[in-house]
PDB file of C-alpha atoms and ligand atoms in Angstrom:
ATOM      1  CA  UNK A   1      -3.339  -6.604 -13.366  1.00  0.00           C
ATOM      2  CA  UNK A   2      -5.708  -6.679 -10.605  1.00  0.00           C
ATOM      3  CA  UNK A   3      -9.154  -7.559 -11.406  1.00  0.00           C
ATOM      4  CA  UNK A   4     -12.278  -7.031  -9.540  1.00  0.00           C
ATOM      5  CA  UNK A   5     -15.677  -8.737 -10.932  1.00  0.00           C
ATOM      6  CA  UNK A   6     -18.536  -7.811  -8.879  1.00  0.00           C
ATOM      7  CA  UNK A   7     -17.146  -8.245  -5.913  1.00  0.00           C
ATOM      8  CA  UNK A   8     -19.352  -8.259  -2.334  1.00  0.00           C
ATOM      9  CA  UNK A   9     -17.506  -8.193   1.218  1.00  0.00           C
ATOM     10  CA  UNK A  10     -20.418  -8.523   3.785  1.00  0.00           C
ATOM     11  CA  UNK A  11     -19.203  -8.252   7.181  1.00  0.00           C
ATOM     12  CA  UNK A  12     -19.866 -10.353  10.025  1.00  0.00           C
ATOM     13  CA  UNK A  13     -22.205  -7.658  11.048  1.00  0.00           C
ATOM     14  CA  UNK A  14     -24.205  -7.720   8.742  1.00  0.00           C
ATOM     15  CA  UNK A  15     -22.663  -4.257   6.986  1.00  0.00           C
ATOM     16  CA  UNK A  16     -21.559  -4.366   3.821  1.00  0.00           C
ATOM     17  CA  UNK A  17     -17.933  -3.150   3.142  1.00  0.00           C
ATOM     18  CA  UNK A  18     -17.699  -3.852  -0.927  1.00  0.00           C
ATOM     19  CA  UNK A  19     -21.374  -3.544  -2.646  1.00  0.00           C
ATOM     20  CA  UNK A  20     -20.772  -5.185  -6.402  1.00  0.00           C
ATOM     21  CA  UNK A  21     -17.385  -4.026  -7.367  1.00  0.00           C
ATOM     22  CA  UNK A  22     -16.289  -4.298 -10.717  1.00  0.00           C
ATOM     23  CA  UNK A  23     -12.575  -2.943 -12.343  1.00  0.00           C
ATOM     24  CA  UNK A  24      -9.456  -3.310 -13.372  1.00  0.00           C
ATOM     25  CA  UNK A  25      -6.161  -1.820 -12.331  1.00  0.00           C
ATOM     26  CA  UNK A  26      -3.849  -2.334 -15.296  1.00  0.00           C
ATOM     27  CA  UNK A  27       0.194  -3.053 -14.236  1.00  0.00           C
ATOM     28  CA  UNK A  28       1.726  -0.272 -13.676  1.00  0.00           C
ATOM     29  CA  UNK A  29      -0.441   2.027 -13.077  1.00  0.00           C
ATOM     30  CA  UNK A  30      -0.871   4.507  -9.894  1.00  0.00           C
ATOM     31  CA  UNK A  31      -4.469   4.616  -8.193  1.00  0.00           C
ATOM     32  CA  UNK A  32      -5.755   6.627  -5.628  1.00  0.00           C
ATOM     33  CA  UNK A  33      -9.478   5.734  -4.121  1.00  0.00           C
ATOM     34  CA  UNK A  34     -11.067   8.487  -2.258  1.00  0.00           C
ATOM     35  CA  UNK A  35     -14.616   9.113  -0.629  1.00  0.00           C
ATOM     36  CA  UNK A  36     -16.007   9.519   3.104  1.00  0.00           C
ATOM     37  CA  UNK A  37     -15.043   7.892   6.182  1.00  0.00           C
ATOM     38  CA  UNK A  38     -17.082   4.627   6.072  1.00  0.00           C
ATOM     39  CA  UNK A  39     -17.162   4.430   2.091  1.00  0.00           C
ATOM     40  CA  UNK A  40     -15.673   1.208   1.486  1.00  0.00           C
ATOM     41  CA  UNK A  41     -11.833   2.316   0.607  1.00  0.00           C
ATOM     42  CA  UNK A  42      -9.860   0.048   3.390  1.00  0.00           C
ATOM     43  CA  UNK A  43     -12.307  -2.939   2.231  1.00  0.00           C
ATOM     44  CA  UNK A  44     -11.179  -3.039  -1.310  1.00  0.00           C
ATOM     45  CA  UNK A  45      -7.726  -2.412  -0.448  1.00  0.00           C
ATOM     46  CA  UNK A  46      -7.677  -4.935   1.957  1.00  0.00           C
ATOM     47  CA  UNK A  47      -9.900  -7.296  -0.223  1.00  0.00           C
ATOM     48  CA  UNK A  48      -6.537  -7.133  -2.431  1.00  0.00           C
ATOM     49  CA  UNK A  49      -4.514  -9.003  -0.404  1.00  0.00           C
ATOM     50  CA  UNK A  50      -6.742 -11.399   1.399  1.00  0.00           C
ATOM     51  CA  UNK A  51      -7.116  -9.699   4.718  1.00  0.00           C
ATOM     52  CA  UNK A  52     -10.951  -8.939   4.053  1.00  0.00           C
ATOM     53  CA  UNK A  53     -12.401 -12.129   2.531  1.00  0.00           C
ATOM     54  CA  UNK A  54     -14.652 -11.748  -0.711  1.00  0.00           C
ATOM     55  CA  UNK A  55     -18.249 -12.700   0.020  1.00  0.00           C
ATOM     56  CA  UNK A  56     -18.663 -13.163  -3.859  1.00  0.00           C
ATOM     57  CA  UNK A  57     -17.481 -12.541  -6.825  1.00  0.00           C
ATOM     58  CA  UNK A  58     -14.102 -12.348  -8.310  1.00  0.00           C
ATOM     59  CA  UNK A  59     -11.004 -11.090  -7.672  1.00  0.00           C
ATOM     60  CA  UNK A  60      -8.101 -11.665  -9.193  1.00  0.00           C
ATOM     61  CA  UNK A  61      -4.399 -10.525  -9.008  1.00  0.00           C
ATOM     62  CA  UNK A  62      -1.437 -10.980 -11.504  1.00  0.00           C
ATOM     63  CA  UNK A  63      -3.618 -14.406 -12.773  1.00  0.00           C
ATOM     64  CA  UNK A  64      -4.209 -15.286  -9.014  1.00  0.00           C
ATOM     65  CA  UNK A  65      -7.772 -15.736  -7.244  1.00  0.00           C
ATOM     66  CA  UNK A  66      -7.563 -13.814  -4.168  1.00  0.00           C
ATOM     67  CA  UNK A  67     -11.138 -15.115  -2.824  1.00  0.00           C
ATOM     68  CA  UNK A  68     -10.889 -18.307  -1.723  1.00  0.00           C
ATOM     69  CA  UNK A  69      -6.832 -18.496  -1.203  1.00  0.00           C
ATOM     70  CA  UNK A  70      -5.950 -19.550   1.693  1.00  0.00           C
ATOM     71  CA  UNK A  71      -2.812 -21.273   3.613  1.00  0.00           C
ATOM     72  CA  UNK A  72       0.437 -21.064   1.211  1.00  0.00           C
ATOM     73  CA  UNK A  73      -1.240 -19.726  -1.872  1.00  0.00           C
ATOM     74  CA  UNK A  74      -2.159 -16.550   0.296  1.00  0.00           C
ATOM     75  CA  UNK A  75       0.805 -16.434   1.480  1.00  0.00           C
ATOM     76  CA  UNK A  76       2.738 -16.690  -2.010  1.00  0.00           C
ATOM     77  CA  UNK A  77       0.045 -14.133  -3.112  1.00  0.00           C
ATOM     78  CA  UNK A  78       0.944 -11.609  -0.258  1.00  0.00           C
ATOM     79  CA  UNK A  79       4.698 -12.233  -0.927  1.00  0.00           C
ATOM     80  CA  UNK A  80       4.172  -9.885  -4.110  1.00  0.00           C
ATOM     81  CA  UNK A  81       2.193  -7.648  -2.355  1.00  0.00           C
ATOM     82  CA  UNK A  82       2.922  -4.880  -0.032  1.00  0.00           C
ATOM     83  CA  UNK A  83       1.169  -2.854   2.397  1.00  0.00           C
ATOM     84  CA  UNK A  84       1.981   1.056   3.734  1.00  0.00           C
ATOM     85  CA  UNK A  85       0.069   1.862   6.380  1.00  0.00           C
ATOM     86  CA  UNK A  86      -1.129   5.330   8.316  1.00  0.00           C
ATOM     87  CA  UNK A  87       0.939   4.054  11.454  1.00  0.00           C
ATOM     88  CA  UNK A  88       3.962   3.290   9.393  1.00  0.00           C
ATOM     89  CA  UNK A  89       3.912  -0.095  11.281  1.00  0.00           C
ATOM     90  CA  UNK A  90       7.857   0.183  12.243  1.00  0.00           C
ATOM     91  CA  UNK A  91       9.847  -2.019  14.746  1.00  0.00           C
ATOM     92  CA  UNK A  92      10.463   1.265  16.210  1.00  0.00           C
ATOM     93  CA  UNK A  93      12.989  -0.166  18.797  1.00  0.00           C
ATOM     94  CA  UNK A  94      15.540  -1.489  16.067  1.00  0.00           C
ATOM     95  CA  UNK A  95      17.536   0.481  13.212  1.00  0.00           C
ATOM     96  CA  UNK A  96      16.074   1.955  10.059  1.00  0.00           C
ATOM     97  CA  UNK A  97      17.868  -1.299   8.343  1.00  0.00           C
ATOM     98  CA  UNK A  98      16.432  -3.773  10.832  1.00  0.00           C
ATOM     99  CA  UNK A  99      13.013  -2.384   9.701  1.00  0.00           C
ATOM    100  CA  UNK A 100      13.627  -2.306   5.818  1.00  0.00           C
ATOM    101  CA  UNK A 101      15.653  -6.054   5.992  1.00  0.00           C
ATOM    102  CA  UNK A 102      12.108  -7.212   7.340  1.00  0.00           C
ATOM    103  CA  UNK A 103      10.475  -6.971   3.908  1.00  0.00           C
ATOM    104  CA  UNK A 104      12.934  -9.547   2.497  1.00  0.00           C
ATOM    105  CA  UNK A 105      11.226 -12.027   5.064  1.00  0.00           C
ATOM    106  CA  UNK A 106       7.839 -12.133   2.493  1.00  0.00           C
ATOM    107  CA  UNK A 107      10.330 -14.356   0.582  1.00  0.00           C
ATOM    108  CA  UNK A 108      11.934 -16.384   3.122  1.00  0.00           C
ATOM    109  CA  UNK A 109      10.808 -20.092   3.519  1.00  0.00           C
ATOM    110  CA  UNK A 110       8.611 -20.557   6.467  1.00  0.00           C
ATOM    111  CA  UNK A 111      10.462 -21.739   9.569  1.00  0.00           C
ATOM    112  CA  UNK A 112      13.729 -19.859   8.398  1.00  0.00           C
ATOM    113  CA  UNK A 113      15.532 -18.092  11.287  1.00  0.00           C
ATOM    114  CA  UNK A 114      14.492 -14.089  12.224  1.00  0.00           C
ATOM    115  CA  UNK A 115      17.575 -12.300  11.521  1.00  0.00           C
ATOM    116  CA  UNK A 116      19.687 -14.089   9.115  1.00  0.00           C
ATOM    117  CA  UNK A 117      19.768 -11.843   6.454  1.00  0.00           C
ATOM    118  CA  UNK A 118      22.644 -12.586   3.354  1.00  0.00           C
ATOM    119  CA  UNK A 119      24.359  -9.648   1.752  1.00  0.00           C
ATOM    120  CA  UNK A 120      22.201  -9.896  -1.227  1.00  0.00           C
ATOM    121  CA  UNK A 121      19.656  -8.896   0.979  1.00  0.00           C
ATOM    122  CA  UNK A 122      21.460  -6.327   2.437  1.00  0.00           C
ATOM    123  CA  UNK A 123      22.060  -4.719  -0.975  1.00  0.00           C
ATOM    124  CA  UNK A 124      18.784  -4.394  -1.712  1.00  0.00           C
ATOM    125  CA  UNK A 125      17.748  -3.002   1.480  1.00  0.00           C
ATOM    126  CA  UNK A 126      20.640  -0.149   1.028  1.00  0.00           C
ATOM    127  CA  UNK A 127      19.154   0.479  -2.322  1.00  0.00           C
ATOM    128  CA  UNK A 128      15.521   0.832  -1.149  1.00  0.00           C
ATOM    129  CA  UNK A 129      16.895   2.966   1.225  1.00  0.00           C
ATOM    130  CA  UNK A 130      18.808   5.621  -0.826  1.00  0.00           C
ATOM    131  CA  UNK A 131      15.885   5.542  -3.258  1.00  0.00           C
ATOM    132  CA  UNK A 132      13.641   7.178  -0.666  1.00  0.00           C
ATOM    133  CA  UNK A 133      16.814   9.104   0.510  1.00  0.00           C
ATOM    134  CA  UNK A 134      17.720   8.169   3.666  1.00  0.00           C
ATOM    135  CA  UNK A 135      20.076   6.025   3.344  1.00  0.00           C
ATOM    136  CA  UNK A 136      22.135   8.258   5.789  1.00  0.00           C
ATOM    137  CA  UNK A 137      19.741   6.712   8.450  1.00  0.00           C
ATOM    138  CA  UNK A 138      20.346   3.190   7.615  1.00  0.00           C
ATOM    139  CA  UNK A 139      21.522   2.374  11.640  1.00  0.00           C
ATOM    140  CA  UNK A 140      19.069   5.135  13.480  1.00  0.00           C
ATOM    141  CA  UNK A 141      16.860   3.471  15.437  1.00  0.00           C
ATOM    142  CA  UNK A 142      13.042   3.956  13.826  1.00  0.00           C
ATOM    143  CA  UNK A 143      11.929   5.711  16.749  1.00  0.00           C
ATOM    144  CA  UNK A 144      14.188   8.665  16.163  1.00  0.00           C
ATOM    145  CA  UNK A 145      12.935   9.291  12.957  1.00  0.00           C
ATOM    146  CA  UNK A 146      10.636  11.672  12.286  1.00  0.00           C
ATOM    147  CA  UNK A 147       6.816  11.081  11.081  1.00  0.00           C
ATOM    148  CA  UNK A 148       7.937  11.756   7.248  1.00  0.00           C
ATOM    149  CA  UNK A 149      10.577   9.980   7.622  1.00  0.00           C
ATOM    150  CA  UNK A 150       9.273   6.842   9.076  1.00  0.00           C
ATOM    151  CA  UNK A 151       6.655   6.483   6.552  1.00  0.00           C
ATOM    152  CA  UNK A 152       9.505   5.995   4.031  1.00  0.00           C
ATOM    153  CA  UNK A 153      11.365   3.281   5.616  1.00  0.00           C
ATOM    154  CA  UNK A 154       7.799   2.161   5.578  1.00  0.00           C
ATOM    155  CA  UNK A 155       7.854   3.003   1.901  1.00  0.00           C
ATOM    156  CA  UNK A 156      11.927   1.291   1.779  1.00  0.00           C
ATOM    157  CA  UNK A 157      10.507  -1.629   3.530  1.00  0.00           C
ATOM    158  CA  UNK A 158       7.520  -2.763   0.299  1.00  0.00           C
ATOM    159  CA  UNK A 159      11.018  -1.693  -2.122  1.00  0.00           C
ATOM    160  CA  UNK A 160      12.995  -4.400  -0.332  1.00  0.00           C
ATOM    161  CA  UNK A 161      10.200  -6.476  -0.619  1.00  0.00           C
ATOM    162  CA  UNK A 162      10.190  -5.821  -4.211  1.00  0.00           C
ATOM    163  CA  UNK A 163       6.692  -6.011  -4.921  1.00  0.00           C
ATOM    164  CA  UNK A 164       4.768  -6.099  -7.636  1.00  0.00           C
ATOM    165  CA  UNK A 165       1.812  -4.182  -6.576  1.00  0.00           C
ATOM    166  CA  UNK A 166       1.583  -1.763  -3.452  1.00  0.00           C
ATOM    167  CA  UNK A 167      -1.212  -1.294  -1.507  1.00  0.00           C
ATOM    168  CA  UNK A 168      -1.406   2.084   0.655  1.00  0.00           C
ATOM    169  CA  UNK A 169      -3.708   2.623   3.471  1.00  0.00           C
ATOM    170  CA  UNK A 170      -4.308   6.410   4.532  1.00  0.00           C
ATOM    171  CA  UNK A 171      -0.346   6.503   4.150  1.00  0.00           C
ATOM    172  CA  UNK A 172      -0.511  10.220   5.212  1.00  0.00           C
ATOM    173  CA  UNK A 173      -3.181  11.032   6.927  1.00  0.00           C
ATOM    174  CA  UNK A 174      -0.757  11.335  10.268  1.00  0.00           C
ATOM    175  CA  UNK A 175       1.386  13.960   8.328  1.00  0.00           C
ATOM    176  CA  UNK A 176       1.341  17.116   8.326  1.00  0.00           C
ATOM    177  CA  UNK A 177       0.455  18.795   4.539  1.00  0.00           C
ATOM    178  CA  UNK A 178       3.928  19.425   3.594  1.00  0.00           C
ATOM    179  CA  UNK A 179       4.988  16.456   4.700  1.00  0.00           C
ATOM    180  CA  UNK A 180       2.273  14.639   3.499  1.00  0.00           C
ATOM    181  CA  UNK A 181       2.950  16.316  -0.113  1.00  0.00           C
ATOM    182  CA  UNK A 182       6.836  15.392   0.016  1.00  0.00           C
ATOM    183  CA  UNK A 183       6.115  11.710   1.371  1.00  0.00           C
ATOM    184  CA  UNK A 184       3.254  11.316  -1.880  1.00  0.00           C
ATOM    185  CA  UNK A 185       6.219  12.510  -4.156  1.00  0.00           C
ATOM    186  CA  UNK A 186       8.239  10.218  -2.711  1.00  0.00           C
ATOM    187  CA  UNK A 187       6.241   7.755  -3.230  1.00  0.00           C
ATOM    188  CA  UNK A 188       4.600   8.243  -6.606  1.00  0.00           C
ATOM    189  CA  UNK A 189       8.811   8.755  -8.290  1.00  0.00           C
ATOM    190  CA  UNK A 190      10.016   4.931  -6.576  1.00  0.00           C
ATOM    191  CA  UNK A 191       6.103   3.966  -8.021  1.00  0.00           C
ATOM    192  CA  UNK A 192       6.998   5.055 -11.533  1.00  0.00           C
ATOM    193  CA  UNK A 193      10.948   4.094 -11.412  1.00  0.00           C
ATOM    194  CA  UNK A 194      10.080   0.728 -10.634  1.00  0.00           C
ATOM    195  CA  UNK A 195       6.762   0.575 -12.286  1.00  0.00           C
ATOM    196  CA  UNK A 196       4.925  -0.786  -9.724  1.00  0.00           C
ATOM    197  CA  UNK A 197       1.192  -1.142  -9.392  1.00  0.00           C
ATOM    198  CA  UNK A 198      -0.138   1.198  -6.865  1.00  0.00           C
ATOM    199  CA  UNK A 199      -3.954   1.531  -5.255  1.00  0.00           C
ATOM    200  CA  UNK A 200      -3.783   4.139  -2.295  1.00  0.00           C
ATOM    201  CA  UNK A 201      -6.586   5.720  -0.176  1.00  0.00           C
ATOM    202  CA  UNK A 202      -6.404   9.335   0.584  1.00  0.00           C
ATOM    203  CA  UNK A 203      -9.192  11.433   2.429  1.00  0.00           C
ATOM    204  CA  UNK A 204      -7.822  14.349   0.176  1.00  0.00           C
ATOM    205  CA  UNK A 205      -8.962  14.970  -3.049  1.00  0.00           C
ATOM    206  CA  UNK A 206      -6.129  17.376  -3.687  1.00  0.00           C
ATOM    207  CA  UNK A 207      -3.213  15.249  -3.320  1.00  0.00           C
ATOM    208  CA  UNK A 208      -5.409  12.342  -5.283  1.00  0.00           C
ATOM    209  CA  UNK A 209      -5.545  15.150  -8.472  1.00  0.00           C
ATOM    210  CA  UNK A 210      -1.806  15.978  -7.298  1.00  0.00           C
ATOM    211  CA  UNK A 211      -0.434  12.104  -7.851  1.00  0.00           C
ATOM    212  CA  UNK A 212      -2.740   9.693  -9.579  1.00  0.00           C
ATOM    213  CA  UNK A 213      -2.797   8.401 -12.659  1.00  0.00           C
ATOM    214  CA  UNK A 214      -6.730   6.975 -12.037  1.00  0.00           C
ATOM    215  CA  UNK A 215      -9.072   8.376  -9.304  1.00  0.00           C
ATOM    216  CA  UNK A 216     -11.860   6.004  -8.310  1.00  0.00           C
ATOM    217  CA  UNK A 217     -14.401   7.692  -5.900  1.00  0.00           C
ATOM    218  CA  UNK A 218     -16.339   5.139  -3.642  1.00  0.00           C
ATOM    219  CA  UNK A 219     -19.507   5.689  -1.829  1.00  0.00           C
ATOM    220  CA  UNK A 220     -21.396   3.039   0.304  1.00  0.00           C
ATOM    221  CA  UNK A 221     -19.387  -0.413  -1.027  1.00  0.00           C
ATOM    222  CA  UNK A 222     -19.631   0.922  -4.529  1.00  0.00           C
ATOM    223  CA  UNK A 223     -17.584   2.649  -7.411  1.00  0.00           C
ATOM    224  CA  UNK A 224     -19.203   6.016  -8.129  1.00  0.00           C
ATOM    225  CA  UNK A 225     -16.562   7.904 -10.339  1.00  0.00           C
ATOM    226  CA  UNK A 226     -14.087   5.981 -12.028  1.00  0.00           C
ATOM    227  CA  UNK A 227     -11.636   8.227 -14.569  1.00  0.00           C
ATOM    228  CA  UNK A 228      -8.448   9.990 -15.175  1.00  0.00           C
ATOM    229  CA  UNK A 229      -7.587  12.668 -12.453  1.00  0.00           C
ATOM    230  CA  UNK A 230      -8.323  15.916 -13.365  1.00  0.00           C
ATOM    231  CA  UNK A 231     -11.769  14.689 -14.893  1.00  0.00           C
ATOM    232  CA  UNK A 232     -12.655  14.332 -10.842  1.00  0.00           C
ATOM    233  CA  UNK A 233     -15.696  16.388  -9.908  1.00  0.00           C
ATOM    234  CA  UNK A 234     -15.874  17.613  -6.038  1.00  0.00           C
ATOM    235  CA  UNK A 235     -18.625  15.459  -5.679  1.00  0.00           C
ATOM    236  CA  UNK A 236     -16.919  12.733  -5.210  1.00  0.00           C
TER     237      UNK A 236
HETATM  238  P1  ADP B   1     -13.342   3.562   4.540  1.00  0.00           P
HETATM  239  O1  ADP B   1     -11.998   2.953   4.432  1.00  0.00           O
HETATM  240  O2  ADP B   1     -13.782   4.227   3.275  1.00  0.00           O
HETATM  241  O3  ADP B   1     -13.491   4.453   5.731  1.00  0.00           O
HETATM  242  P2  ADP B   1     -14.204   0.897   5.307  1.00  0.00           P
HETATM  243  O4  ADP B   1     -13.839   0.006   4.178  1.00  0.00           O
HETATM  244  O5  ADP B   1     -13.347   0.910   6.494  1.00  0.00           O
HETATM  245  O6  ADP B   1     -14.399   2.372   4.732  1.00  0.00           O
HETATM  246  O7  ADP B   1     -15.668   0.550   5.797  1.00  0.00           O
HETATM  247  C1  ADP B   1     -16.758   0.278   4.916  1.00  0.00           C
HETATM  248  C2  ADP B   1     -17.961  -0.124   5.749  1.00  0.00           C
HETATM  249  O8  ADP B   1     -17.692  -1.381   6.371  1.00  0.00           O
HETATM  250  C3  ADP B   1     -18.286   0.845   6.877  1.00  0.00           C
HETATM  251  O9  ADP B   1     -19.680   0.870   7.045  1.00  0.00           O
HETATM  252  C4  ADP B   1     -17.609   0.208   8.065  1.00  0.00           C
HETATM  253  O10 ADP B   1     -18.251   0.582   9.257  1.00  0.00           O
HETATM  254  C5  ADP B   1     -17.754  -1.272   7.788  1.00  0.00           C
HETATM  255  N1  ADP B   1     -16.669  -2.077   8.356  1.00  0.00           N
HETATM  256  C6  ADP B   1     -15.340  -1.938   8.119  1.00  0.00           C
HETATM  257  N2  ADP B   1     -14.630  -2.862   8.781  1.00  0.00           N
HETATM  258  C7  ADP B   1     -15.534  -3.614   9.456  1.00  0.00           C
HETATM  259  C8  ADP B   1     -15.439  -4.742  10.315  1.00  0.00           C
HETATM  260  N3  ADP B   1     -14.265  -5.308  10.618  1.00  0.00           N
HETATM  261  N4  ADP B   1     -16.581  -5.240  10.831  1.00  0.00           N
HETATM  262  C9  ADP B   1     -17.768  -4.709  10.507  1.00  0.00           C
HETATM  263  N5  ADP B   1     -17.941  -3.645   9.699  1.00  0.00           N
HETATM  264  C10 ADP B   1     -16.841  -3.107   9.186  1.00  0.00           C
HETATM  265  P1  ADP B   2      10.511  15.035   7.170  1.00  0.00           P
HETATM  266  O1  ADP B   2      11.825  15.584   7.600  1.00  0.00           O
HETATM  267  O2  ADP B   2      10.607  13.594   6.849  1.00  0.00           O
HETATM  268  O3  ADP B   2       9.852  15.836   6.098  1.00  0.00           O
HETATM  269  P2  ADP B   2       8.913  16.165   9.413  1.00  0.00           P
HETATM  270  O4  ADP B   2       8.354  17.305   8.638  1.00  0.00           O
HETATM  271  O5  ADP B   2       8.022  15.426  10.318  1.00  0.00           O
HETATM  272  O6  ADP B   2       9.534  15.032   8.450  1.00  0.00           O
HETATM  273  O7  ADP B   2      10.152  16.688  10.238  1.00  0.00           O
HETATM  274  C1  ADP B   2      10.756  17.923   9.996  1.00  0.00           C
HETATM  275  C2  ADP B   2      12.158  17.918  10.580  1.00  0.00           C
HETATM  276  O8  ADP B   2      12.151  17.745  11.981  1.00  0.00           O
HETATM  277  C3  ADP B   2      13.001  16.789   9.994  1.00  0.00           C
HETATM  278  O9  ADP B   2      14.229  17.317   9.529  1.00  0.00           O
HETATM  279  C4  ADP B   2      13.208  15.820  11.136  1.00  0.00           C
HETATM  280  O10 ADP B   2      14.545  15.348  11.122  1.00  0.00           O
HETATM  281  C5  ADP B   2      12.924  16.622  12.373  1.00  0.00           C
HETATM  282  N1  ADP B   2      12.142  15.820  13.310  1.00  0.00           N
HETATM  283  C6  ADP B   2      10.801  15.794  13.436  1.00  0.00           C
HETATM  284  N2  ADP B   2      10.403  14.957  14.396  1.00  0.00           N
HETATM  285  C7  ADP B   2      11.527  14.405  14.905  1.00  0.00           C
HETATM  286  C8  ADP B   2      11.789  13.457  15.926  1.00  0.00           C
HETATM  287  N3  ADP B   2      10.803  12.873  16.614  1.00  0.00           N
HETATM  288  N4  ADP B   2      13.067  13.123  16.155  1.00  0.00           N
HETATM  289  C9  ADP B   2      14.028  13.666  15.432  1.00  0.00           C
HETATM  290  N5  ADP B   2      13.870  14.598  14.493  1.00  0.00           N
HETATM  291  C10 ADP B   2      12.635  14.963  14.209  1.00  0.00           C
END
């Protein structure tokens, strides 16, 4: 569960990013925010995992205050959570494996040696691999891959990780629409295999009615539709 209570993120600036937001994202379940460019969507998914402190209020994850963590607890808290970004954020110079292994380092101890990876490890980066299908890629380096394709070893790399809850950033927005469609699909069948917990931003309504289980629209910091997906106005 991830649990917001009237949470504020005021930027340095002055702006505000979050404006009183108040919900809760049940385990399990698959969430897509959407609303304009400037409407507060990055804030509260980066509010999840600590990278955009809480000004006030509450937030909570799996039983965990978020605002205030800092040091190992944050990094504990992080360990469970993983993050999918527009720019895949690859180590596009080393194999497909190289890239997925690196989500098994959320769980080393700190200090531990880059690189020593056990065959446990190695398992499980295989599997995340052949559950977004290209395991046939395994020793390409990233940089060959194409755009679709990256964003799943992107999508192999939070599997290996095995976390609980998945956070998304604009995962598609550098696809093209088919791809874009195919990497959602992609994403939402390993989401619902594994039953993980899911918020992602998309700037398209039609892939949000496409793949969510929840939409919640955002305007200026706050919530402004909140409801099951095809009960989404174009308003939003
Ligand atoms: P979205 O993801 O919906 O485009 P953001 O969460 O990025 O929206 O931004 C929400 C508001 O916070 C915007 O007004 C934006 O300009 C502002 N903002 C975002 N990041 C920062 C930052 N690091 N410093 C100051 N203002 C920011
Ligand atoms: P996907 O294949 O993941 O849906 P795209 O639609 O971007 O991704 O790519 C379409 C096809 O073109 C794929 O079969 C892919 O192998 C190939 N391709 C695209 N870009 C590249 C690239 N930079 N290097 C190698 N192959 C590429």
């Amino acid at each position: 569960m991830i649990s917001f209570r009237d949470v504020h993120v005021t930027y340095p600036t002055g702006t505000k990013g979050l404006d009183g937001v108040s919900l809760e994202i049940p385990d399990g379940q698959f969430v897509v925010v959407v609303g304009l460019s400037g409407a507060g969507k990055s804030t509260l998914i980066r509010a999840i995992n600590g990278l955009v402190p809480v000004t006030s209020g509450e937030l909570e994850v799996g039983g965990q205050r978020v605002d205030g963590a800092r040091g190992g607890k944050l990094r504990r808290l992080r360990a469970d959570v993983g993050m999918i970004f527009q720019g895949f954020n690859l180590v596009t110079r080393v194999s497909v494996l190289k890239n997925v292994l690196m989500g098994r380092l959320a769980h080393a101890p700190v200090g531990s040696l880059f690189g020593l990876y056990g065959a446990a490890d190695k398992d499980i980066a295989f599997d995340a691999l052949d559950r977004v299908g290209i395991i046939d890629k395994a020793y390409v380096r990233a940089s060959q891959l194409s755009g679709g394709q990256q964003q799943r070893v992107a999508i192999a790399r939070v599997l290996a990780q095995q976390a609980q809850v998945v956070l998304a950033d604009e995962p598609v927005a550098s696809l093209d629409p088919p791809t874009a469609n195919a990497v959602m699909a992609d994403l939402r069948r390993v989401q619902r295999e594994l039953g993980i917990t899911t918020v992602v931003n998309l700037h398209f309504l039609d892939l949000a009615r496409t793949f969510a289980d929840r939409i919640i629209g955002m305007r200026a910091g706050k919530v402004v539709f909140d409801g099951p997906a095809d009960k989404v106005d174009d308003t939003v």
